[in-house]
Amino acid sequence: MSPPVADPFASSPFLNKVATLSRPELEAFQLRKVQKLVARLYAKAPYYADRMKAAGLTPDAITSLDVFRDRFPTSDKKSFLEDQLAHPPFGHRLGIDPGEVALVNMTGGTSGQGQEIYGRSQRDVHHLGYLHALPWYMGGLRPGDIAVNCVPAGGMTTGGWGPGEGIRIIGATGFHVGGATSTESKIDLMLKLGRVNFIYASTNYLHTLTETMLKRGITPREAFPEMHGLFIAAEGYPLEWAEEIEKHWGCRLQEGYGSTQLMGFGASTGSDGVFGKDGKRGLMRLFEWETLYEILDPETGAPTAPGELGEMVVTNLSVEGSPVVRFKTGDAARYVPWNEVGDGKAWSAIECGTIGRFDDMMKIRGNNVWPSQIDAAVFAIPEFGDYAGRVYTRGGKTEIEVRLAFAEHLTDLSPEARAALIAKARAAIKERTNVWMDCEECPREALPKFDYKARRWKDERQSGYKF
Amino acid sequence: MAETNDDAILREMLALADRLCAQATDTMMTGQYAFLRARIDALLELRGAAE
């Protein structure tokens, strides 16, 4: 077990105040913020005002959170993109004067549907930093620390700007090495710094960084003994992998859930790490005083039962420019209500390590298969460095190919040991997905390396149907 | 440069920010208060009113 993180609530009366709110106090706070937001948008954002009018709703009708959840229309990526197209560049959902926009962020465009655009005010820019600083503070980042941010900095994304603002307002020193330099150069820099206290990276990149260090004969916990926080986001992982990472680095692994729509992070493991008390998956606590969450069945729109997988539907409570109201994120999370977490806090939670995308789900031979399930099966076996998957059609039949590469530092595995590990991965994938997949070894360098979110799967079934 | 009313207000704000920073014990907020103070200090500097 990795060493505990210094109690963030003991050293911050502000956070302690938020943490000791009762559920009725928290919900009353949320209602006041929702009422203020809705009144402002009714007056200043025709996109939302029109939707409210179409639903027969006025701001003064929002007398409770239940009324809001039952009657305020949801939005999604498609409706935002239509709004932007009709009223470029920000759409009619901006909610502030265009001249007040101090920072423009866009979504990453990985869905292929188009990029949402967000105009943020000066106040938002600070808040964007705060919504990155908040989970990192809880996860161990403190004033005076040296933080290495491996996520590509700058550009148009929220993830490109937030870390810089977040580390700065904490009072730490940030080295924003993501994207611009090779993994080898990042390691060289880290070794020269003398101490590194905190790393922020995508799950995939922390894996790459660790694997490359091991290949160079560097033991991270020995090279960086003052490390007290590793923080990952963006992708799922198996607990076996998390255990290996904590062992290599000698400190606790934390995870956050964030997005452009949330203007930063909306949930994190706090200081608890990714393991629950029982050694199973831990929880990410929702920052419910900043965002109103609903976890709904994506087909029926009904609230998801505790423990079930649902779609995150979010409403910003503090954002001025381009706020989202009841926005259907497409993110799939397993929900745990506040009163089932059992630690006295009023914050609900989602399971960590398993966030997925409803639009990433692949229907294979009648089974719902998620890339995160195959990630979990493969990376639970520490000998594997990475893999790539392909679904295609051959002779009218769906085939699945998984190419597995061994970790770069493992060069002395015998052919028999390699074959046994490939067979083990195949069985683990079948166990998690109910689908037998063709697994084969490939060289590590044959697979792409990703700076941020890994895209390991290709679905080529459509092209297989061409004559 | 001659002192203007803007400079005088910024000076008062800097004094208040100094007080805020000096009394702060909340480590989630100390960096943010220092950030606020630095913004005011920067405005005084660029206006040539920092001395």
Coordinates of C-alpha atoms in Angstrom, one line a residue:
Chain A
M1 CA 0.0 0.0 0.0
S2 CA 1.4 3.4 -1.0
P3 CA 1.9 6.0 1.7
P4 CA -1.1 8.2 2.5
V5 CA -1.4 11.8 1.2
A6 CA -1.3 14.6 3.8
D7 CA -4.9 15.3 4.8
P8 CA -6.2 18.0 2.4
F9 CA -9.1 18.9 4.6
A10 CA -7.0 19.5 7.7
S11 CA -4.9 22.0 5.9
S12 CA -7.7 23.8 4.2
P13 CA -10.6 25.3 6.3
F14 CA -12.3 26.1 3.0
L15 CA -12.3 22.5 1.7
N16 CA -13.3 21.3 5.2
K17 CA -16.3 23.6 5.1
V18 CA -17.4 22.1 1.7
A19 CA -16.7 18.6 3.0
T20 CA -18.9 18.9 6.1
L21 CA -22.0 20.2 4.3
S22 CA -25.0 18.1 5.0
R23 CA -26.9 16.8 2.0
P24 CA -29.8 19.2 2.5
E25 CA -27.3 22.1 2.8
L26 CA -25.5 21.0 -0.4
E27 CA -28.8 20.7 -2.3
A28 CA -30.1 24.0 -1.1
F29 CA -26.8 25.6 -2.3
Q30 CA -27.2 23.8 -5.7
L31 CA -30.7 25.1 -6.1
R32 CA -29.7 28.7 -5.4
K33 CA -27.0 28.4 -8.0
V34 CA -29.3 26.7 -10.6
Q35 CA -31.9 29.4 -10.1
K36 CA -29.4 32.2 -10.6
L37 CA -27.9 30.4 -13.7
V38 CA -31.3 29.8 -15.3
A39 CA -32.4 33.4 -14.7
R40 CA -29.2 34.8 -16.3
L41 CA -29.4 32.4 -19.3
Y42 CA -33.1 33.2 -19.9
A43 CA -32.2 36.8 -20.2
K44 CA -28.8 36.5 -22.0
A45 CA -28.7 33.2 -23.9
P46 CA -31.4 32.8 -26.6
Y47 CA -30.4 29.1 -27.1
Y48 CA -31.5 28.2 -23.6
A49 CA -34.3 30.8 -23.5
D50 CA -35.9 29.3 -26.6
R51 CA -35.6 25.8 -25.2
M52 CA -37.2 26.9 -22.0
K53 CA -40.0 28.7 -23.8
A54 CA -40.6 25.6 -25.9
A55 CA -40.9 23.6 -22.7
G56 CA -43.3 26.1 -21.2
L57 CA -40.8 27.0 -18.5
T58 CA -39.8 30.3 -17.0
P59 CA -37.0 30.9 -14.4
D60 CA -39.4 31.4 -11.5
A61 CA -40.9 27.9 -12.2
I62 CA -37.6 26.3 -11.0
T63 CA -38.7 26.0 -7.4
S64 CA -36.8 22.8 -6.7
L65 CA -34.0 20.6 -8.1
D66 CA -36.7 18.0 -9.0
V67 CA -38.6 20.6 -11.2
F68 CA -35.3 21.5 -12.9
R69 CA -34.4 17.8 -13.6
D70 CA -37.9 17.0 -14.7
R71 CA -38.6 20.0 -16.9
F72 CA -35.5 21.7 -18.1
P73 CA -34.7 20.3 -21.6
T74 CA -31.4 18.4 -22.1
S75 CA -28.8 19.4 -24.6
D76 CA -26.1 17.4 -26.4
K77 CA -23.2 17.7 -28.7
K78 CA -25.5 17.7 -31.8
S79 CA -27.7 20.6 -30.5
F80 CA -24.6 22.6 -29.6
L81 CA -23.0 22.1 -33.0
E82 CA -26.3 23.2 -34.7
D83 CA -26.4 26.3 -32.5
Q84 CA -22.8 27.2 -33.4
L85 CA -23.4 26.6 -37.1
A86 CA -26.5 28.9 -37.0
H87 CA -24.8 31.6 -34.8
P88 CA -21.0 31.4 -35.2
P89 CA -18.7 31.3 -33.6
F90 CA -20.0 30.7 -30.0
G91 CA -23.7 30.0 -30.7
H92 CA -26.5 31.6 -28.8
R93 CA -25.6 29.6 -25.6
L94 CA -22.7 31.9 -24.8
G95 CA -24.5 33.8 -22.0
I96 CA -22.0 36.7 -21.8
D97 CA -21.2 39.5 -24.2
P98 CA -18.8 38.3 -26.9
G99 CA -16.5 41.1 -26.0
E100 CA -16.1 39.5 -22.5
V101 CA -14.6 36.3 -23.9
A102 CA -11.1 36.1 -22.6
L103 CA -10.3 32.5 -23.5
V104 CA -11.6 30.3 -26.3
N105 CA -11.6 26.5 -25.8
M106 CA -12.8 23.8 -28.1
T107 CA -13.4 20.1 -27.5
G108 CA -10.8 17.8 -28.9
G109 CA -12.7 16.6 -32.0
T110 CA -11.9 12.9 -31.3
S111 CA -15.6 12.0 -31.8
G112 CA -15.4 12.9 -35.5
Q113 CA -18.7 14.8 -35.2
G114 CA -17.2 18.3 -34.9
Q115 CA -15.8 20.5 -32.1
E116 CA -17.8 22.4 -29.6
I117 CA -16.6 25.9 -29.0
Y118 CA -16.6 27.6 -25.5
G119 CA -16.1 31.2 -24.7
R120 CA -14.8 31.8 -21.2
S121 CA -14.8 35.1 -19.2
Q122 CA -11.8 36.4 -17.2
R123 CA -13.5 35.0 -14.1
D124 CA -13.9 31.7 -15.8
V125 CA -10.1 31.6 -16.5
H126 CA -9.4 31.6 -12.8
H127 CA -12.1 29.1 -12.1
L128 CA -10.8 26.9 -14.8
G129 CA -7.5 26.9 -13.0
Y130 CA -9.3 26.2 -9.7
L131 CA -11.1 23.2 -11.2
H132 CA -7.7 21.7 -12.0
A133 CA -6.0 22.8 -8.8
L134 CA -8.8 21.4 -6.6
P135 CA -8.3 17.7 -7.3
W136 CA -4.5 18.1 -7.5
Y137 CA -4.4 19.8 -4.1
M138 CA -6.5 17.0 -2.7
G139 CA -4.2 14.5 -4.3
G140 CA -1.1 16.0 -2.7
L141 CA 0.1 19.0 -4.8
R142 CA 1.1 21.8 -2.5
P143 CA 2.6 25.3 -2.7
G144 CA 6.3 25.1 -3.6
D145 CA 6.1 21.7 -5.2
I146 CA 7.6 20.9 -8.6
A147 CA 4.9 19.5 -10.9
V148 CA 5.4 17.9 -14.3
N149 CA 2.5 18.2 -16.6
C150 CA 2.7 15.6 -19.4
V151 CA -0.5 16.6 -21.1
P152 CA 0.2 18.7 -24.3
A153 CA 0.0 22.4 -23.2
G154 CA -1.6 25.4 -24.9
G155 CA -3.7 25.1 -28.1
M156 CA -7.5 25.3 -28.0
T157 CA -8.4 22.6 -25.5
T158 CA -9.3 23.0 -21.9
G159 CA -6.8 20.4 -21.0
G160 CA -4.1 22.5 -22.7
W161 CA -4.8 25.6 -20.6
G162 CA -6.2 24.3 -17.3
P163 CA -3.0 22.6 -15.9
G164 CA -0.9 25.8 -16.4
E165 CA -3.5 27.9 -14.6
G166 CA -4.1 25.2 -11.9
I167 CA -0.5 24.7 -11.0
R168 CA 0.1 28.4 -10.9
I169 CA -2.7 29.3 -8.6
I170 CA -1.7 26.5 -6.2
G171 CA 1.7 28.3 -5.9
A172 CA 3.6 25.3 -7.3
T173 CA 6.2 25.3 -10.1
G174 CA 5.0 23.7 -13.3
F175 CA 7.0 22.1 -16.1
H176 CA 4.7 21.7 -19.0
V177 CA 6.5 19.1 -21.0
G178 CA 3.6 17.4 -22.7
G179 CA 3.6 17.2 -26.5
A180 CA 6.6 19.3 -27.2
T181 CA 9.3 16.9 -26.1
S182 CA 10.0 13.2 -26.5
T183 CA 9.5 10.8 -23.6
E184 CA 13.3 10.4 -23.4
S185 CA 13.8 14.2 -23.1
K186 CA 11.1 14.4 -20.4
I187 CA 12.9 11.8 -18.4
D188 CA 16.2 13.6 -18.9
L189 CA 14.6 16.8 -17.7
M190 CA 13.0 15.2 -14.7
L191 CA 16.4 13.7 -13.6
K192 CA 18.0 17.1 -13.9
L193 CA 15.4 18.9 -11.8
G194 CA 16.6 17.4 -8.6
R195 CA 13.2 16.7 -7.2
V196 CA 9.7 16.1 -8.7
N197 CA 6.7 16.1 -6.4
F198 CA 3.8 15.6 -8.7
I199 CA 3.0 14.3 -12.2
Y200 CA -0.2 14.8 -14.2
A201 CA -0.6 12.6 -17.3
S202 CA -3.2 10.6 -19.2
T203 CA -3.4 7.0 -18.0
N204 CA -1.8 5.9 -21.3
Y205 CA 1.1 8.3 -21.0
L206 CA 1.9 7.5 -17.4
H207 CA 2.2 3.9 -18.6
T208 CA 4.6 5.0 -21.4
L209 CA 6.7 7.2 -19.1
T210 CA 7.0 4.4 -16.6
E211 CA 7.8 1.7 -19.2
T212 CA 10.5 3.9 -20.8
M213 CA 12.1 4.6 -17.4
L214 CA 12.2 0.9 -16.6
K215 CA 13.7 0.2 -20.0
R216 CA 16.5 2.7 -19.2
G217 CA 17.1 0.9 -15.9
I218 CA 15.6 3.8 -13.9
T219 CA 13.6 2.8 -10.8
P220 CA 11.1 5.7 -10.5
R221 CA 10.7 5.5 -6.7
E222 CA 14.5 5.7 -6.3
A223 CA 15.1 8.4 -8.9
F224 CA 12.2 10.6 -7.5
P225 CA 11.9 9.8 -3.8
E226 CA 10.0 13.1 -3.1
M227 CA 7.2 12.2 -5.4
H228 CA 3.9 12.4 -3.5
G229 CA 1.2 12.6 -6.2
L230 CA 0.6 10.8 -9.5
F231 CA -2.6 12.0 -11.1
I232 CA -4.2 10.4 -14.2
A233 CA -7.3 11.1 -16.3
A234 CA -8.9 10.3 -19.5
E235 CA -8.8 6.5 -19.7
G236 CA -9.7 3.3 -17.8
Y237 CA -7.2 0.8 -16.4
P238 CA -7.1 -2.4 -14.4
L239 CA -6.3 -2.4 -10.7
E240 CA -3.4 -4.7 -11.3
W241 CA -1.8 -2.0 -13.4
A242 CA -2.5 0.6 -10.7
E243 CA -0.8 -1.6 -8.2
E244 CA 2.3 -1.9 -10.4
I245 CA 2.4 1.8 -10.9
E246 CA 2.2 2.6 -7.2
K247 CA 4.9 0.0 -6.6
H248 CA 7.2 1.5 -9.3
W249 CA 6.7 5.1 -8.0
G250 CA 6.3 4.5 -4.3
C251 CA 3.4 6.9 -4.0
R252 CA -0.3 7.0 -4.4
L253 CA -2.1 7.1 -7.7
Q254 CA -5.1 9.4 -8.0
E255 CA -7.6 9.8 -10.8
G256 CA -9.9 12.6 -12.0
Y257 CA -12.9 12.9 -14.2
G258 CA -12.8 16.0 -16.3
S259 CA -13.9 17.6 -19.6
T260 CA -14.3 20.8 -21.5
Q261 CA -17.9 20.8 -20.6
L262 CA -17.0 20.8 -16.9
M263 CA -14.3 23.4 -17.5
G264 CA -11.8 21.2 -15.7
F265 CA -12.3 18.4 -13.3
G266 CA -15.6 17.5 -11.9
A267 CA -14.6 14.5 -9.7
S268 CA -11.5 12.9 -8.3
T269 CA -10.3 10.2 -5.9
G270 CA -9.4 13.1 -3.5
S271 CA -6.5 11.9 -1.3
D272 CA -7.8 8.3 -1.1
G273 CA -6.2 6.9 -4.3
V274 CA -7.8 4.5 -6.7
F275 CA -8.2 1.5 -4.3
G276 CA -11.2 1.2 -2.1
K277 CA -10.9 0.1 1.5
D278 CA -11.6 -3.5 0.5
G279 CA -8.8 -3.4 -2.1
K280 CA -11.3 -3.2 -5.0
R281 CA -12.0 -0.2 -7.2
G282 CA -12.1 3.1 -5.3
L283 CA -14.4 6.0 -6.0
M284 CA -14.2 9.4 -7.5
R285 CA -16.2 11.9 -5.5
L286 CA -18.3 14.3 -7.5
F287 CA -17.6 18.0 -6.9
E288 CA -21.3 18.6 -6.5
W289 CA -21.0 22.2 -5.2
E290 CA -19.5 23.1 -8.6
T291 CA -21.5 20.9 -10.9
L292 CA -25.0 19.4 -10.7
Y293 CA -24.8 15.7 -11.8
E294 CA -27.5 13.4 -13.0
I295 CA -26.6 9.8 -14.0
L296 CA -29.2 8.6 -16.4
D297 CA -30.1 5.7 -18.6
P298 CA -29.1 7.0 -22.1
E299 CA -32.1 5.5 -23.7
T300 CA -35.0 6.1 -21.3
G301 CA -33.6 9.2 -19.5
A302 CA -34.5 7.7 -16.1
P303 CA -32.1 8.0 -13.2
T304 CA -29.7 5.1 -13.0
A305 CA -30.0 2.7 -10.0
P306 CA -27.0 2.7 -7.6
G307 CA -24.2 0.6 -8.9
E308 CA -25.4 0.7 -12.5
L309 CA -23.8 2.2 -15.5
G310 CA -25.4 5.5 -16.7
E311 CA -24.7 8.6 -18.8
M312 CA -23.3 11.6 -17.0
V313 CA -25.6 14.6 -17.5
V314 CA -24.1 17.8 -16.2
T315 CA -25.0 21.4 -15.3
N316 CA -22.3 23.9 -14.5
L317 CA -23.0 25.9 -11.3
S318 CA -20.2 28.5 -11.5
V319 CA -19.3 29.0 -15.1
E320 CA -20.1 32.3 -16.8
G321 CA -19.3 31.8 -20.5
S322 CA -20.8 29.0 -22.5
P323 CA -22.2 27.2 -19.4
V324 CA -23.7 23.7 -20.0
V325 CA -27.1 23.0 -18.6
R326 CA -28.3 19.4 -18.4
F327 CA -25.8 18.4 -21.1
K328 CA -25.7 14.8 -22.1
T329 CA -21.9 14.0 -22.1
G330 CA -22.0 10.5 -23.6
D331 CA -19.7 9.5 -20.7
A332 CA -20.6 6.2 -19.1
A333 CA -20.0 5.9 -15.3
R334 CA -21.0 3.6 -12.5
Y335 CA -22.9 5.6 -9.9
V336 CA -22.7 5.4 -6.1
P337 CA -25.0 7.8 -4.3
W338 CA -23.6 9.8 -1.4
N339 CA -25.5 7.9 1.3
E340 CA -24.0 4.6 0.1
V341 CA -20.4 5.8 0.2
G342 CA -20.4 5.7 4.0
D343 CA -17.9 8.3 5.0
G344 CA -20.3 11.1 6.1
K345 CA -19.6 13.4 3.2
A346 CA -22.6 14.6 1.2
W347 CA -20.8 14.0 -2.2
S348 CA -22.0 11.2 -4.4
A349 CA -19.4 9.2 -6.4
I350 CA -18.6 7.3 -9.5
E351 CA -16.4 4.2 -9.7
C352 CA -12.9 5.1 -10.8
G353 CA -11.0 3.4 -13.6
T354 CA -14.0 2.5 -15.6
I355 CA -15.3 5.7 -17.2
G356 CA -16.1 4.9 -20.8
R357 CA -17.9 6.5 -23.7
F358 CA -21.3 5.2 -24.9
D359 CA -20.2 6.0 -28.5
D360 CA -17.0 3.9 -28.1
M361 CA -19.0 0.8 -27.4
M362 CA -18.7 -1.9 -30.1
K363 CA -21.4 -4.4 -30.8
I364 CA -19.5 -7.6 -31.6
R365 CA -21.3 -10.9 -32.2
G366 CA -24.2 -9.7 -30.1
N367 CA -22.0 -8.5 -27.2
N368 CA -21.5 -5.0 -26.0
V369 CA -17.7 -4.6 -25.9
W370 CA -16.0 -1.6 -24.5
P371 CA -12.3 -0.8 -25.2
S372 CA -11.9 -0.3 -21.5
Q373 CA -12.7 -4.0 -20.9
I374 CA -9.8 -5.0 -23.2
D375 CA -7.5 -2.4 -21.7
A376 CA -8.3 -4.0 -18.3
A377 CA -7.6 -7.5 -19.5
V378 CA -4.4 -6.7 -21.3
F379 CA -2.8 -4.3 -18.8
A380 CA -3.6 -6.5 -15.9
I381 CA -0.7 -8.5 -17.2
P382 CA 2.4 -6.3 -16.5
E383 CA 4.5 -8.0 -19.2
F384 CA 2.5 -6.2 -21.9
G385 CA 3.5 -2.7 -23.0
D386 CA 0.6 -1.9 -25.3
Y387 CA -1.8 -3.3 -27.8
A388 CA -3.9 -2.4 -30.8
G389 CA -7.2 -3.8 -31.8
R390 CA -9.1 -4.1 -35.1
V391 CA -12.6 -5.2 -35.9
Y392 CA -13.2 -6.2 -39.5
T393 CA -15.3 -8.3 -41.8
R394 CA -14.0 -11.3 -43.6
G395 CA -16.3 -13.4 -45.8
G396 CA -19.3 -11.7 -44.2
K397 CA -18.1 -12.7 -40.7
T398 CA -16.9 -10.3 -38.0
E399 CA -13.3 -10.9 -37.0
I400 CA -11.4 -9.3 -34.2
E401 CA -7.6 -9.0 -34.2
V402 CA -5.6 -7.9 -31.1
R403 CA -1.9 -7.2 -31.6
L404 CA 0.0 -7.4 -28.4
A405 CA 3.5 -5.9 -27.7
F406 CA 5.6 -6.8 -24.8
A407 CA 7.0 -4.1 -22.5
E408 CA 10.3 -2.7 -23.8
H409 CA 12.3 -3.5 -20.8
L410 CA 11.4 -7.2 -21.0
T411 CA 13.7 -8.5 -23.7
D412 CA 14.7 -11.8 -22.1
L413 CA 11.3 -13.6 -22.3
S414 CA 11.5 -17.1 -23.9
P415 CA 9.3 -17.9 -26.9
E416 CA 7.4 -20.3 -24.6
A417 CA 6.8 -17.6 -22.0
R418 CA 5.6 -15.2 -24.7
A419 CA 3.2 -17.7 -26.1
A420 CA 1.8 -18.5 -22.7
L421 CA 1.3 -14.8 -22.0
I422 CA -0.5 -14.2 -25.3
A423 CA -2.8 -17.2 -24.4
K424 CA -3.4 -15.7 -21.0
A425 CA -4.4 -12.3 -22.5
R426 CA -6.7 -14.1 -24.9
A427 CA -8.5 -15.9 -22.1
A428 CA -8.7 -12.7 -20.0
I429 CA -10.2 -10.8 -22.9
K430 CA -12.8 -13.6 -23.4
E431 CA -13.6 -13.5 -19.7
R432 CA -14.3 -9.8 -19.7
T433 CA -16.1 -9.5 -23.1
N434 CA -17.5 -12.9 -23.8
V435 CA -15.8 -12.7 -27.2
W436 CA -12.9 -14.9 -28.4
M437 CA -10.4 -12.6 -30.2
D438 CA -7.4 -13.5 -32.3
C439 CA -4.4 -12.5 -30.4
E440 CA -0.9 -12.2 -31.8
E441 CA 2.5 -10.7 -30.8
C442 CA 3.8 -7.7 -32.6
P443 CA 7.0 -5.5 -32.0
R444 CA 6.5 -2.6 -29.5
E445 CA 7.7 -0.1 -32.2
A446 CA 5.0 -1.3 -34.6
L447 CA 2.4 0.3 -32.3
P448 CA 1.8 4.1 -32.2
K449 CA 2.6 6.0 -29.0
F450 CA 0.1 8.5 -27.7
D451 CA 0.8 11.8 -25.9
Y452 CA -2.6 12.0 -24.5
K453 CA -5.7 9.8 -25.1
A454 CA -4.9 6.5 -26.7
R455 CA -7.0 5.4 -29.6
R456 CA -6.2 1.7 -29.7
W457 CA -9.2 0.4 -31.7
K458 CA -10.2 0.6 -35.3
D459 CA -13.6 -0.6 -36.5
E460 CA -13.2 -1.5 -40.2
R461 CA -16.4 -3.5 -40.5
Q462 CA -18.1 -1.1 -42.9
S463 CA -15.3 -1.3 -45.4
G464 CA -15.5 -5.1 -45.3
Y465 CA -18.9 -5.0 -46.9
K466 CA -17.7 -3.4 -50.1
F467 CA -17.9 -5.5 -53.4
Chain B
M1 CA 5.3 59.8 -13.0
A2 CA 2.6 61.6 -11.1
E3 CA 0.4 59.6 -8.8
T4 CA -3.2 59.2 -10.2
N5 CA -6.4 58.1 -8.5
D6 CA -6.1 54.7 -10.2
D7 CA -2.6 54.3 -8.7
A8 CA -3.9 55.2 -5.2
I9 CA -6.7 52.6 -5.4
L10 CA -4.3 50.0 -6.7
R11 CA -2.0 50.8 -3.8
E12 CA -4.9 50.3 -1.3
M13 CA -5.8 47.0 -3.0
L14 CA -2.2 45.9 -2.7
A15 CA -2.2 46.7 1.0
L16 CA -5.4 44.7 1.4
A17 CA -3.9 41.8 -0.6
D18 CA -0.8 41.9 1.6
R19 CA -3.0 41.6 4.6
L20 CA -4.9 38.7 3.1
C21 CA -1.7 36.9 2.2
A22 CA -0.2 37.5 5.6
Q23 CA -3.1 36.1 7.6
A24 CA -3.8 33.2 5.3
T25 CA -3.3 29.7 6.7
D26 CA -5.5 27.8 4.3
T27 CA -3.0 26.0 1.9
M28 CA -5.7 25.6 -0.8
M29 CA -6.1 29.4 -0.8
T30 CA -2.6 30.8 -0.1
G31 CA -1.4 30.3 -3.7
Q32 CA -4.6 31.9 -5.0
Y33 CA -4.2 34.9 -2.7
A34 CA -0.6 35.3 -3.8
F35 CA -1.8 35.1 -7.4
L36 CA -4.3 38.0 -6.8
R37 CA -1.6 40.1 -5.1
A38 CA 0.8 39.5 -8.0
R39 CA -1.8 40.8 -10.5
I40 CA -2.3 44.0 -8.5
D41 CA 1.5 44.4 -8.1
A42 CA 2.0 43.9 -11.8
L43 CA -0.5 46.7 -12.6
L44 CA 1.3 49.1 -10.3
E45 CA 4.6 48.1 -11.9
L46 CA 3.5 48.6 -15.5
R47 CA 1.9 51.9 -14.6
G48 CA 5.3 53.0 -13.2
A49 CA 3.7 53.4 -9.7
A50 CA 5.4 50.6 -7.9
E51 CA 8.0 52.6 -5.9

